[in-house]
Coordinates of C-alpha atoms in Angstrom, one line a residue:
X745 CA 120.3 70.6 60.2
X746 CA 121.7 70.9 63.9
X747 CA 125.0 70.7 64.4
X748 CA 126.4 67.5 66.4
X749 CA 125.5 67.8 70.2
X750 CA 128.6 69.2 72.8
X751 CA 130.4 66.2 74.1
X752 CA 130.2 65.9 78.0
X753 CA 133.3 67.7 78.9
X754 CA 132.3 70.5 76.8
X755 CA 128.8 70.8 78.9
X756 CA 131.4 70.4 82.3
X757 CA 133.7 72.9 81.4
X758 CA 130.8 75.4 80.1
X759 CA 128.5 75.1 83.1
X760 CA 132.0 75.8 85.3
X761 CA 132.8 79.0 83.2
X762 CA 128.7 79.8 83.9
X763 CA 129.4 79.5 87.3
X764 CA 133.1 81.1 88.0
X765 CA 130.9 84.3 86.4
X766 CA 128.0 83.9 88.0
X767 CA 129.9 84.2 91.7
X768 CA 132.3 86.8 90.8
X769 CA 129.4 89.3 89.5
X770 CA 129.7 91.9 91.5
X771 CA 125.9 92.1 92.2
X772 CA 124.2 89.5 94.5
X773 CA 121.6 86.8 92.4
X774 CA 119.0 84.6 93.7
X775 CA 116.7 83.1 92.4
X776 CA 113.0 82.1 93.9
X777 CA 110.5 79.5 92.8
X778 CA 107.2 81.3 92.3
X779 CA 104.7 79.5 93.9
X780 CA 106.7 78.6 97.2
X781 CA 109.2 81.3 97.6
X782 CA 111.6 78.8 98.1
X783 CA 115.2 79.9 97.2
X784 CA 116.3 77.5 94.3
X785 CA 119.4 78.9 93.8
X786 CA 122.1 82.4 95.0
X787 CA 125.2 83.0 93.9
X788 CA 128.1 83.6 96.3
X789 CA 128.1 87.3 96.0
X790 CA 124.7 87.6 97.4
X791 CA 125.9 85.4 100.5
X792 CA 129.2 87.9 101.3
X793 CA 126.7 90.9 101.2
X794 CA 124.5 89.4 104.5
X795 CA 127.6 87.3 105.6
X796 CA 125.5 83.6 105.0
X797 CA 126.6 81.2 103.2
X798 CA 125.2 79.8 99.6
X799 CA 123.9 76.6 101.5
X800 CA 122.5 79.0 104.3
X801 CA 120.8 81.4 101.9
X802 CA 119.5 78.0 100.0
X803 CA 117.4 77.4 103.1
X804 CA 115.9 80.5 103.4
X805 CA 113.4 83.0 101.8
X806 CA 114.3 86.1 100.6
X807 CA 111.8 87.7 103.0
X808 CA 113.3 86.3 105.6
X809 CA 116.7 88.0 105.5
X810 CA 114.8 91.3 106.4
X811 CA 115.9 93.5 109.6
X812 CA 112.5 92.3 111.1
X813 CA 111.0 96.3 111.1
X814 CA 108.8 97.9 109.2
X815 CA 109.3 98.3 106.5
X816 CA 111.6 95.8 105.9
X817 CA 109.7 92.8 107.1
X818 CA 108.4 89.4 105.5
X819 CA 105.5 91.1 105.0
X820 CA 106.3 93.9 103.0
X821 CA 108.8 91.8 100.6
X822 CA 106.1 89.5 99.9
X823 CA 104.4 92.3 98.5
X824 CA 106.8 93.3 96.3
X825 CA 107.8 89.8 95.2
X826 CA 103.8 89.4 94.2
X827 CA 104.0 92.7 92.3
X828 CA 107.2 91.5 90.4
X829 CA 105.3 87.8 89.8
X830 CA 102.1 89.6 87.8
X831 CA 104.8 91.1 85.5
X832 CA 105.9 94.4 86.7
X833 CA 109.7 94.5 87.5
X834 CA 110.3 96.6 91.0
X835 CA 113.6 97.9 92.4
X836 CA 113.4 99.1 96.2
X837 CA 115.7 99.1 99.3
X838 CA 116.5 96.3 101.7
X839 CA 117.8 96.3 105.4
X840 CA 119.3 93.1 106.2
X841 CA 121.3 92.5 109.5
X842 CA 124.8 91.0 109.5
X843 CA 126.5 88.4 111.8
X844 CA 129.1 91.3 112.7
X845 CA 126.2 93.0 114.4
X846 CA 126.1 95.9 111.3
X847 CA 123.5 96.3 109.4
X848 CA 123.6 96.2 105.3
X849 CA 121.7 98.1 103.0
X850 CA 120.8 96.2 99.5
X851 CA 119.1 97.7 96.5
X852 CA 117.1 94.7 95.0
X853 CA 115.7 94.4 91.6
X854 CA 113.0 92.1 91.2
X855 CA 111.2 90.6 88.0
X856 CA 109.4 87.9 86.7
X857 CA 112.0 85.8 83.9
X858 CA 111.9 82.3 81.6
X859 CA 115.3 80.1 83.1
X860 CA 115.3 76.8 80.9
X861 CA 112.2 77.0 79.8
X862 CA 110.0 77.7 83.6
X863 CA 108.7 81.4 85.0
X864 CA 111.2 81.9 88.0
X865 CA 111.2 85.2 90.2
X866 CA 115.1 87.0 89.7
X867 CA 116.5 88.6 92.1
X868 CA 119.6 90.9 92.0
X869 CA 121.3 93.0 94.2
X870 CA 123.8 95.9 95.0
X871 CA 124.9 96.8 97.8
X872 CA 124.6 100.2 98.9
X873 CA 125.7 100.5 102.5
X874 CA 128.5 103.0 101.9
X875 CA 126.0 105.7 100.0
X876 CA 123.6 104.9 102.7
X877 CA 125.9 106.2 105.6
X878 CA 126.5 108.8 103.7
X879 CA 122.8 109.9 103.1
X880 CA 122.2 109.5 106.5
X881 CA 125.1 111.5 107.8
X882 CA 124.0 114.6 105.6
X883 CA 119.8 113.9 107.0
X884 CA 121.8 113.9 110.6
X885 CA 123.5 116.9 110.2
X886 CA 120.0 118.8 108.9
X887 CA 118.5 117.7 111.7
X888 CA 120.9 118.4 114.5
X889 CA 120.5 122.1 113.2
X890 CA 116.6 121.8 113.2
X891 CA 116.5 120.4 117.3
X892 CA 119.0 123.5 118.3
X893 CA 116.2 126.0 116.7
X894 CA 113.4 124.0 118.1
X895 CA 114.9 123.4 121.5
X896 CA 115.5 126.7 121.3
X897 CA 112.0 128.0 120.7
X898 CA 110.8 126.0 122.9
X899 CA 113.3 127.5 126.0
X900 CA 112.2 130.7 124.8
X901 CA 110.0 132.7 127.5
X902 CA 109.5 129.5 130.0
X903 CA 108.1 130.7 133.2
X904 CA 107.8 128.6 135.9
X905 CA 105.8 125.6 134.7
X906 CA 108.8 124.3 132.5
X907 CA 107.0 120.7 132.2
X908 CA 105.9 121.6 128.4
X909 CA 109.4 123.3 127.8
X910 CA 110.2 119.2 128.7
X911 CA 107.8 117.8 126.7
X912 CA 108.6 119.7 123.8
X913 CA 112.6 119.1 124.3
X914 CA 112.5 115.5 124.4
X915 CA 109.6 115.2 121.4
X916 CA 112.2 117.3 119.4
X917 CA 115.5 115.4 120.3
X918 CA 113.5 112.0 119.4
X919 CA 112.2 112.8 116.4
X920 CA 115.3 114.9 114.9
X921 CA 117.9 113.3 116.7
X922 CA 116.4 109.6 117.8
X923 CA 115.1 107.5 119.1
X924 CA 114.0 106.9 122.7
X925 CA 114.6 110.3 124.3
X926 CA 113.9 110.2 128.6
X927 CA 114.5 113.4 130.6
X928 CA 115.5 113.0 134.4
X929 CA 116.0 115.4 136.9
X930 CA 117.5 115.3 140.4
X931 CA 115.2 115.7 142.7
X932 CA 115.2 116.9 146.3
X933 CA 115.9 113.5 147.7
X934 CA 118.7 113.4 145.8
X935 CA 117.6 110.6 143.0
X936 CA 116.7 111.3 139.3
X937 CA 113.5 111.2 138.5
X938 CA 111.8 110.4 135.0
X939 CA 110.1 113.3 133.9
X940 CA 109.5 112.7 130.2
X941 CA 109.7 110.0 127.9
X942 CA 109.3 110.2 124.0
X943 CA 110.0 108.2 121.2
X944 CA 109.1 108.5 117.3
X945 CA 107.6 104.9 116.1
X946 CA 103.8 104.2 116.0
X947 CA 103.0 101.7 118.3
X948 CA 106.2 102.2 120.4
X949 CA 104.5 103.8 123.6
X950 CA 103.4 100.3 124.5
X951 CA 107.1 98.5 124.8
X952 CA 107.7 102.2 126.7
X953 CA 106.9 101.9 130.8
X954 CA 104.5 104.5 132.2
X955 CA 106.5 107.2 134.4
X956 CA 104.2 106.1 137.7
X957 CA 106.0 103.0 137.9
X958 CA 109.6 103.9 137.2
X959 CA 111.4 103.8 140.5
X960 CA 114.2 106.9 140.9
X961 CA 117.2 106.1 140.0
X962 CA 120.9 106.8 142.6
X963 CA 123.9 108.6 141.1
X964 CA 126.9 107.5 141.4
X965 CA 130.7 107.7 140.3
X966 CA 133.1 104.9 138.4
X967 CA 133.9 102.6 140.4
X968 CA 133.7 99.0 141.9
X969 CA 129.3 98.7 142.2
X970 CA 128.9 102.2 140.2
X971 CA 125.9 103.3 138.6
X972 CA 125.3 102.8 134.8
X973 CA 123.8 105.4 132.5
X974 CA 122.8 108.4 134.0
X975 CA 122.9 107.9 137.3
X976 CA 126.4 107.4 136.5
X977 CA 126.8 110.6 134.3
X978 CA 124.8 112.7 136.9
X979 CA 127.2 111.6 139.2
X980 CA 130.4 112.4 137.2
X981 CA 129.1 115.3 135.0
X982 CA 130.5 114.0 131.8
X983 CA 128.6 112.7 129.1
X984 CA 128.5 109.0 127.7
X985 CA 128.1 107.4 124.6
X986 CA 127.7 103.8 123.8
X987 CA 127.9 103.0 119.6
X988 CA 127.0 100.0 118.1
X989 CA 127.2 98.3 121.7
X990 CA 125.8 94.6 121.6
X991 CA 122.2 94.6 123.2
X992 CA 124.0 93.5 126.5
X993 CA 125.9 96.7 126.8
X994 CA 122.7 98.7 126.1
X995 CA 120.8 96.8 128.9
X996 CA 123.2 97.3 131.4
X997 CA 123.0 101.6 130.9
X998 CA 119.1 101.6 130.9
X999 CA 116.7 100.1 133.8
X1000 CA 115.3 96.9 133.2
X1001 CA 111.5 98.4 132.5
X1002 CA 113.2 100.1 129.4
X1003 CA 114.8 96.6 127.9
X1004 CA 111.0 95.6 125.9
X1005 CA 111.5 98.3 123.8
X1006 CA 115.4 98.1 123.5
X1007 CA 114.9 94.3 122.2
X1008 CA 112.0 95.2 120.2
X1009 CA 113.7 98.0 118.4
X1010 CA 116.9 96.3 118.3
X1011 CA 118.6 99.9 119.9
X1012 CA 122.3 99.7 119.3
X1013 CA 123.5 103.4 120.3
X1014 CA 123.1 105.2 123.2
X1015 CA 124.0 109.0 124.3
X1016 CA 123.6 110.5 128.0
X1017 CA 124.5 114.1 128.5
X1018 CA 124.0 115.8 131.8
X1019 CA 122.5 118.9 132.4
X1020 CA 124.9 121.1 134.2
X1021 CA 124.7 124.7 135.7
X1022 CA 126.8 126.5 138.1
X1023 CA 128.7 123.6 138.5
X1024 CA 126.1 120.8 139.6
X1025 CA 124.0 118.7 137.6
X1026 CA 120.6 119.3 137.8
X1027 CA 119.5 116.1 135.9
X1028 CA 120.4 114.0 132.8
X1029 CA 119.1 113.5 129.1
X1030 CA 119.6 110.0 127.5
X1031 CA 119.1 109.3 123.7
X1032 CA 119.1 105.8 122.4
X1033 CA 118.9 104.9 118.6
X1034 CA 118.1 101.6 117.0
X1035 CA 116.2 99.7 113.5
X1036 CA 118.0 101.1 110.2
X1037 CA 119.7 104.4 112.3
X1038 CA 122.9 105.3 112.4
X1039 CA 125.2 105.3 115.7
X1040 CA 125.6 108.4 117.4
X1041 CA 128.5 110.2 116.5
X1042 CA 131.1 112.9 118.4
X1043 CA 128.6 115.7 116.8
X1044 CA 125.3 114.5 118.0
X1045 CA 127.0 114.2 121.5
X1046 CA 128.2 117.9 121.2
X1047 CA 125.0 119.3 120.1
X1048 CA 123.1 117.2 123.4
X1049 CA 126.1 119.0 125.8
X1050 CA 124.9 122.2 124.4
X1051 CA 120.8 121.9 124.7
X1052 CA 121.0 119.7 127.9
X1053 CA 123.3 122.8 129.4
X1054 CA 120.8 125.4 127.9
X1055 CA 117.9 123.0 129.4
X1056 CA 119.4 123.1 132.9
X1057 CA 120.2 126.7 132.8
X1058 CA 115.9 127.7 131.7
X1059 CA 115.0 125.1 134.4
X1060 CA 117.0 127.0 137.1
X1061 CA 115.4 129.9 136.2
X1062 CA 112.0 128.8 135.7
X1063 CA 112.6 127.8 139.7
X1064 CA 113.6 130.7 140.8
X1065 CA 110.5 132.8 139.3
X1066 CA 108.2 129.7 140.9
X1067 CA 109.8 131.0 144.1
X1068 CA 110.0 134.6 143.5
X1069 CA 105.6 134.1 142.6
X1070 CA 104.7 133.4 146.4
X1071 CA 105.0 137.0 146.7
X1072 CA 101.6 137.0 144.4
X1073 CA 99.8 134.6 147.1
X1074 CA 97.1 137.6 148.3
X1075 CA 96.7 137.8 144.2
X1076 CA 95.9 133.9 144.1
X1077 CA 93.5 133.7 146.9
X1078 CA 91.6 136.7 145.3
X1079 CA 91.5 134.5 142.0
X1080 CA 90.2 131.8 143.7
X1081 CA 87.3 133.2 145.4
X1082 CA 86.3 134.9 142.2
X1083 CA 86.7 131.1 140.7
X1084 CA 84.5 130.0 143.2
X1085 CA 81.8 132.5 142.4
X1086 CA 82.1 131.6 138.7
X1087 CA 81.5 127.8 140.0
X1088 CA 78.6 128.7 142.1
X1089 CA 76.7 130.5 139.5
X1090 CA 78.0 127.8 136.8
X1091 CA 76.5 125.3 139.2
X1092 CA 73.1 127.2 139.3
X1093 CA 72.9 127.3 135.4
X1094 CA 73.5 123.7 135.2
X1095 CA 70.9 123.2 137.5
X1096 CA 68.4 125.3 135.9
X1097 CA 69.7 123.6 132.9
X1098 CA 69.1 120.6 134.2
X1099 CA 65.3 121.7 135.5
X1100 CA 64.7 122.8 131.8
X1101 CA 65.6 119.0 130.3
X1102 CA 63.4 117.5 132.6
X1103 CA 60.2 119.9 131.6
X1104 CA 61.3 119.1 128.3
X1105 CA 60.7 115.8 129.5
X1106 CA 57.1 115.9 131.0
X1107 CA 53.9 116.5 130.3
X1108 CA 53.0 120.5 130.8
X1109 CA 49.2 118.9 132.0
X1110 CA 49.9 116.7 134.2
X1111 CA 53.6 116.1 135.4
X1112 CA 54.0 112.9 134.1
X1113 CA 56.4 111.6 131.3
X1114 CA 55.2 112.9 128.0
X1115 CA 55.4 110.9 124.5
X1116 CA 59.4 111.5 124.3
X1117 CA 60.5 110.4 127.5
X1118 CA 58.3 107.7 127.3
X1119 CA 59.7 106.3 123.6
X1120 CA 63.7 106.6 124.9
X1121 CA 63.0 104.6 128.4
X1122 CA 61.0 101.7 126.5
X1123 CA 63.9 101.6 123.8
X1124 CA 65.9 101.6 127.1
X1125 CA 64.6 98.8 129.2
X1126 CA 63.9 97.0 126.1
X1127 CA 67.3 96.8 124.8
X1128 CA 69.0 96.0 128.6
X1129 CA 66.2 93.1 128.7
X1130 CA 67.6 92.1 126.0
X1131 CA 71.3 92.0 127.7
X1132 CA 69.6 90.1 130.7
X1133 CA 67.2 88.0 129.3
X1134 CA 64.6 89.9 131.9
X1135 CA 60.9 90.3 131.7
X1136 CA 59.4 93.8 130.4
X1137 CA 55.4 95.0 130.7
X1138 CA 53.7 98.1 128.7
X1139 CA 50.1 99.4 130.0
X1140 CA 48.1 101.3 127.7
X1141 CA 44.9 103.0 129.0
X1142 CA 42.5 105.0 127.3
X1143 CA 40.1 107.0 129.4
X1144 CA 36.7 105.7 128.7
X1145 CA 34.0 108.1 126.3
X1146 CA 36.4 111.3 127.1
X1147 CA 35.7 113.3 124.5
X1148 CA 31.3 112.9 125.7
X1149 CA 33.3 113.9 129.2
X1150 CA 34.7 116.7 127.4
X1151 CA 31.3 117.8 125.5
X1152 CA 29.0 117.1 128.7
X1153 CA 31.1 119.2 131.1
X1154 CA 33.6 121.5 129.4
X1155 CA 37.2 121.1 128.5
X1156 CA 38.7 123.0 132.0
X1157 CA 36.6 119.5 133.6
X1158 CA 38.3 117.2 131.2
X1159 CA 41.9 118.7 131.6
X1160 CA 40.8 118.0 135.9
X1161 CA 39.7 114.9 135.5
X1162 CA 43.2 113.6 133.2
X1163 CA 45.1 115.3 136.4
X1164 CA 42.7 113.1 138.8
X1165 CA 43.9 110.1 136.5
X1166 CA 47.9 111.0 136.4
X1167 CA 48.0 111.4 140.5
X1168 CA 46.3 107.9 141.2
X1169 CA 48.6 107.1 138.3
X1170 CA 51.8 108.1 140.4
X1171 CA 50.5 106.3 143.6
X1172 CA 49.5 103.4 141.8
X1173 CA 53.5 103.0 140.1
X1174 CA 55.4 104.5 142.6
X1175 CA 58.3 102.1 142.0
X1176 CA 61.7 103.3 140.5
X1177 CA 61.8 101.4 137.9
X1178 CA 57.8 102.1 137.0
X1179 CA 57.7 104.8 134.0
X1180 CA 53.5 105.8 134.5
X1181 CA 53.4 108.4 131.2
X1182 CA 50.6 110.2 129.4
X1183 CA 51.0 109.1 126.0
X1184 CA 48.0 111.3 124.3
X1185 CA 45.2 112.6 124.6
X1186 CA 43.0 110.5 126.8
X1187 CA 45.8 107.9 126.6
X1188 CA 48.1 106.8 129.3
X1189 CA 50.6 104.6 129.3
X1190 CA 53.2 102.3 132.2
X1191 CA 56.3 100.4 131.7
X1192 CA 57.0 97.8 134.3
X1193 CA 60.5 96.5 134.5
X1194 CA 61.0 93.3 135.6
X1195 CA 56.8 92.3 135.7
X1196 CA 56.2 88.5 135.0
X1197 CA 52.7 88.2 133.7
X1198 CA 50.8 87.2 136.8
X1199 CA 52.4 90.9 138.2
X1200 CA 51.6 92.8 135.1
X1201 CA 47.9 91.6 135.0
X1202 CA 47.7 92.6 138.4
X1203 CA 49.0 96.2 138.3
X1204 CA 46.8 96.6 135.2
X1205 CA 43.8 95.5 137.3
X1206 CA 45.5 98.1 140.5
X1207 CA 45.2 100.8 137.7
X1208 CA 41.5 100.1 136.4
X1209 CA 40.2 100.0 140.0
X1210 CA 42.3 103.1 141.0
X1211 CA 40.9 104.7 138.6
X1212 CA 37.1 103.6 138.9
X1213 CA 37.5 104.5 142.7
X1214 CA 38.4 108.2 142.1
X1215 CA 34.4 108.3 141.5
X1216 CA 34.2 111.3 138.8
X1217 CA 30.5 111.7 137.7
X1218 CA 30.2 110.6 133.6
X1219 CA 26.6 111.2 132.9
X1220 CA 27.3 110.3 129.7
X1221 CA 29.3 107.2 129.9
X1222 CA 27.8 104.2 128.7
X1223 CA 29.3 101.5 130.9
X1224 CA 29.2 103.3 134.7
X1225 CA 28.3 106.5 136.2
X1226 CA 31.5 107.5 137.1
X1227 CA 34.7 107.9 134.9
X1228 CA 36.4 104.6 134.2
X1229 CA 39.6 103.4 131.8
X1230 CA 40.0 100.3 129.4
X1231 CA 43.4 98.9 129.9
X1232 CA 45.6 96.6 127.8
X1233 CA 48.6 95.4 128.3
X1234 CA 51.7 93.1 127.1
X1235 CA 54.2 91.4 129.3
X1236 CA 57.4 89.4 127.5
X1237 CA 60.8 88.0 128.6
X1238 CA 62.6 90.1 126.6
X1239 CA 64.7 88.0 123.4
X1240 CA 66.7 89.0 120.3
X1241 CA 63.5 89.4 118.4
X1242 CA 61.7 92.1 120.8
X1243 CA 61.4 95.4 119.8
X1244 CA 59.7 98.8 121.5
X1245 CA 57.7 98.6 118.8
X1246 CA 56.2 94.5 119.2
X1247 CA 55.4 95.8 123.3
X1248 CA 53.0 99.1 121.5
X1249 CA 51.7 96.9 119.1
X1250 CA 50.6 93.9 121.5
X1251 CA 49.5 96.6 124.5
X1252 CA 47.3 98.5 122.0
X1253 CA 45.7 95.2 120.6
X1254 CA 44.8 94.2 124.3
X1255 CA 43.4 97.8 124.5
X1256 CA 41.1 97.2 121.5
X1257 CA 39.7 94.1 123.3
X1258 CA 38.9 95.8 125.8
X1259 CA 37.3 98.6 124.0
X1260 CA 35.5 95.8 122.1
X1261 CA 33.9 93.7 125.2
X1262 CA 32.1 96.5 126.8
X1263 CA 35.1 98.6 128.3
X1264 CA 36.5 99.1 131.9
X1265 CA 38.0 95.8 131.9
X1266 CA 41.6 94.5 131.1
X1267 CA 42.7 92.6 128.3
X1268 CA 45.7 90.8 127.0
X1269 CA 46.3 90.3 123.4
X1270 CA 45.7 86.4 122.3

């Protein structure tokens, strides 16, 4: 038997107890429908972690509350939510921005549970901010120490082309120190100049401006109208930083072709040192951090003073030796007439190169295009016809009863006569885009770009009578007395459907015809 049901009050005061525990956990809990996402219900703890309130929170997804970068995006928490839903409880780290401006670090538990009697998704969370900063305040420390020894290495033995010593440097300082990292130096006229720019995140470069279009900047000193960022610490000589600065404060210390990339990576810390040595600033180097990264602190800005100073004193250097090498000017001129030797005969190998490729290309009898040159230009014209929609023609001619030429008058008078046939051939197709070719044998072969039909049956016609003119004696030919040709041809606008292939097979059919009604005549294939 079941005992007597709870009387109303009871229920009142038990779901109150339920829910006096249920906010004063000291983990976060929300729960999520399954199908939807939707948030059905979070308990007050979870709101104080992202500083929203329950009825806030109640209106939002989980994957929502996410700092926006990968990898904590909508995106990626779907992901895990779906992983959780087929039954396999997951625990992973969560970046959530506060209204402060701070940014909170949650370890969330996920997993599929039964709540009166219906599958919800549970969510629970700790939050781990304080072991965070602390993590990342022992990683920063590692890799201060690993920029000194690369910025070091890379100093090491600079001569006067310091441009990769740069490169190098500011690659380093993003990676190891972060994020945006932009090198300037002073130039002549006075004004910085944007050397290098380098920054760690795939995909960045493309909120980044390219160097050609970033105008110099002025230095300048404190002051009514001064100069932000580093014009303003090349002009004083002491170094700046900005931490956990609202976006607005960031702006202002960075040119406006820089502010994509500040928004995008929501950059809330900046650091400018100058690079000093014997008493001037030679240029500036400006660090700016953003995402899930700490704020720069007084020991990142110490170890910058101490490789921007050790930057400015290599670059000094490295322009004295540039100056100190016109001395070696008789030296370079010598190297470059020796270099222009080496071109000259690199130039007469290319071109006997480039005589070689084109024998390859031709038939060693009689000049024209052989079988392989003439297979890549048809694949050629037929596949831009079929781009353009234009109209393509293929000849095929086969040298009537050669091989009773060949037997009747010897093979040194057959190889004359198929060079009597290729140089009315080239007179014949003299245009540019005209490919006459000797396909084999007795066998000769044109494509005609952009023939209609009327066109190509009249260059087949040009190229049976040329050849019937030349007037070779053929004692033994059986439709004239002098050597004659059988010509087919094919002539299409070029479509979808046309292949290389359709042209050879069409051509040599109108061939056949000919062949077939008594020879030395043209033909078209029904």
């Amino acid at each position: 038997m079941t005992g007597p049901s709870p009387e109303p009050n009871e229920l009142y005061l038990s779901e109150q107890r339920f829910q006096a525990i249920y906010d004063s956990v000291n983990d976060g809990i929300l729960i999520q429908d399954l199908e939807s996402g939707a948030t059905l219900d979070v308990n007050r703890r979870f709101g104080e972690f992202l500083g929203l309130s329950q009825q806030r929170l109640l209106g939002m997804e989980l994957a929502d509350t996410g700092l926006g970068i990968w990898p904590y995006t909508r995106e990626v928490a779907i992901d895990w939510a779906m992983k959780a839903i087929e039954g396999e409880p997951q625990t992973f780290d969560w970046l959530c921005p506060h209204p402060s401006g701070q940014l909170v670090w949650l370890e969330l538990n996920m997993r599929r549970t039964n709540i009166g009697g219906v599958d919800r998704l549970l969510v629970t969370a700790g939050n781990i901010t304080a072991r965070k900063r602390l993590e990342m305040e022992a990683t920063a420390r590692l890799k201060r120490a690993e920029a000194q020894n690369a910025v070091s290495l890379a100093l090491a033995g600079v001569g006067p082309d310091y441009g990769t010593a740069l490169k190098l440097i500011a690659q380093h300082m993003s990676s190891s120190v972060g994020d945006l990292c932009i090198l300037d130096l002073v130039g002549e006229d006075g004004l910085l100049h944007t050397e290098v720019v380098s920054q760690p995140y795939i995909g960045g470069d493309a909120y980044l401006p390219l160097l050609r279009n970033l105008a110099p900047t002025a230095t300048g000193v404190l002051g009514p109208g001064a100069l932000l960022g580093a014009g303003q610490v090349a002009g004083t000589g002491q170094s700046l930083r900005l931490e956990r600065a609202t976006p607005e404060g960031i702006r202002e210390h960075l040119p406006p072709a820089y502010h994509p990339y500040l928004d995008h990576f929501r950059v809330h810390s900046l650091l400018v040192a100058p690079m000093r040595t014997e008493g001037s600033t030679i240029g500036t180097i400006t660090l700016a951090k953003g995402g899930s990264s700490r704020a720069y602190s007084m020991e990142d800005e110490a170890t910058l003073q101490s490789l921007a100073d050790r930057a400015a004193l290599t670059i000094t250097n490295a322009r004295l030796y540039a100056r100190n090498l016109e001395q070696a000017e008789a030296l370079r001129r010598a190297n470059q007439e020796l270099e222009r030797r080496v071109e000259e005969r690199t130039a007469e190998l290319e071109d006997a190169n480039a005589r070689l490729q084109e024998m390859a290309m031709q038939d060693g009898l009689t000049g024209l295009a052989n079988r392989r040159r003439f297979d890549a230009v048809l694949e050629s014209e037929v596949r831009r016809a079929r781009r353009t929609g234009g109209w393509v023609a293929l000849l095929l001619g086969d040298v009537d009863f050669f091989k009773k030429y060949n037997d009747h008058y010897g093979h040194m008078a057959g190889d004359e006569c198929l060079k009597a046939v290729a140089k009315v051939m080239r007179e014949v197709f003299r245009r540019a885009d005209d490919l006459p070719a000797r396909y084999g044998g007795e066998e000769f072969a044109v494509i005609i770009s952009g023939s209609t039909p009327e066109q190509a049956a009249f260059s087949a016609q040009m190229f049976r009578k040329a050849v019937e003119s030349l007037r070779i004696p053929h004692a033994d030919s059986s439709v004239a007395e002098v050597v004659t040709i059988s010509v087919g041809y094919a002539v299409a606008q070029v479509s979808a459907e046309s292949s290389p292939a359709w042209f050879i097979s069409r051509a040599d059919e109108g061939l056949y015809i000919s062949k077939a009604n008594g020879r030395n005549r043209v033909s078209l294939a029904d």
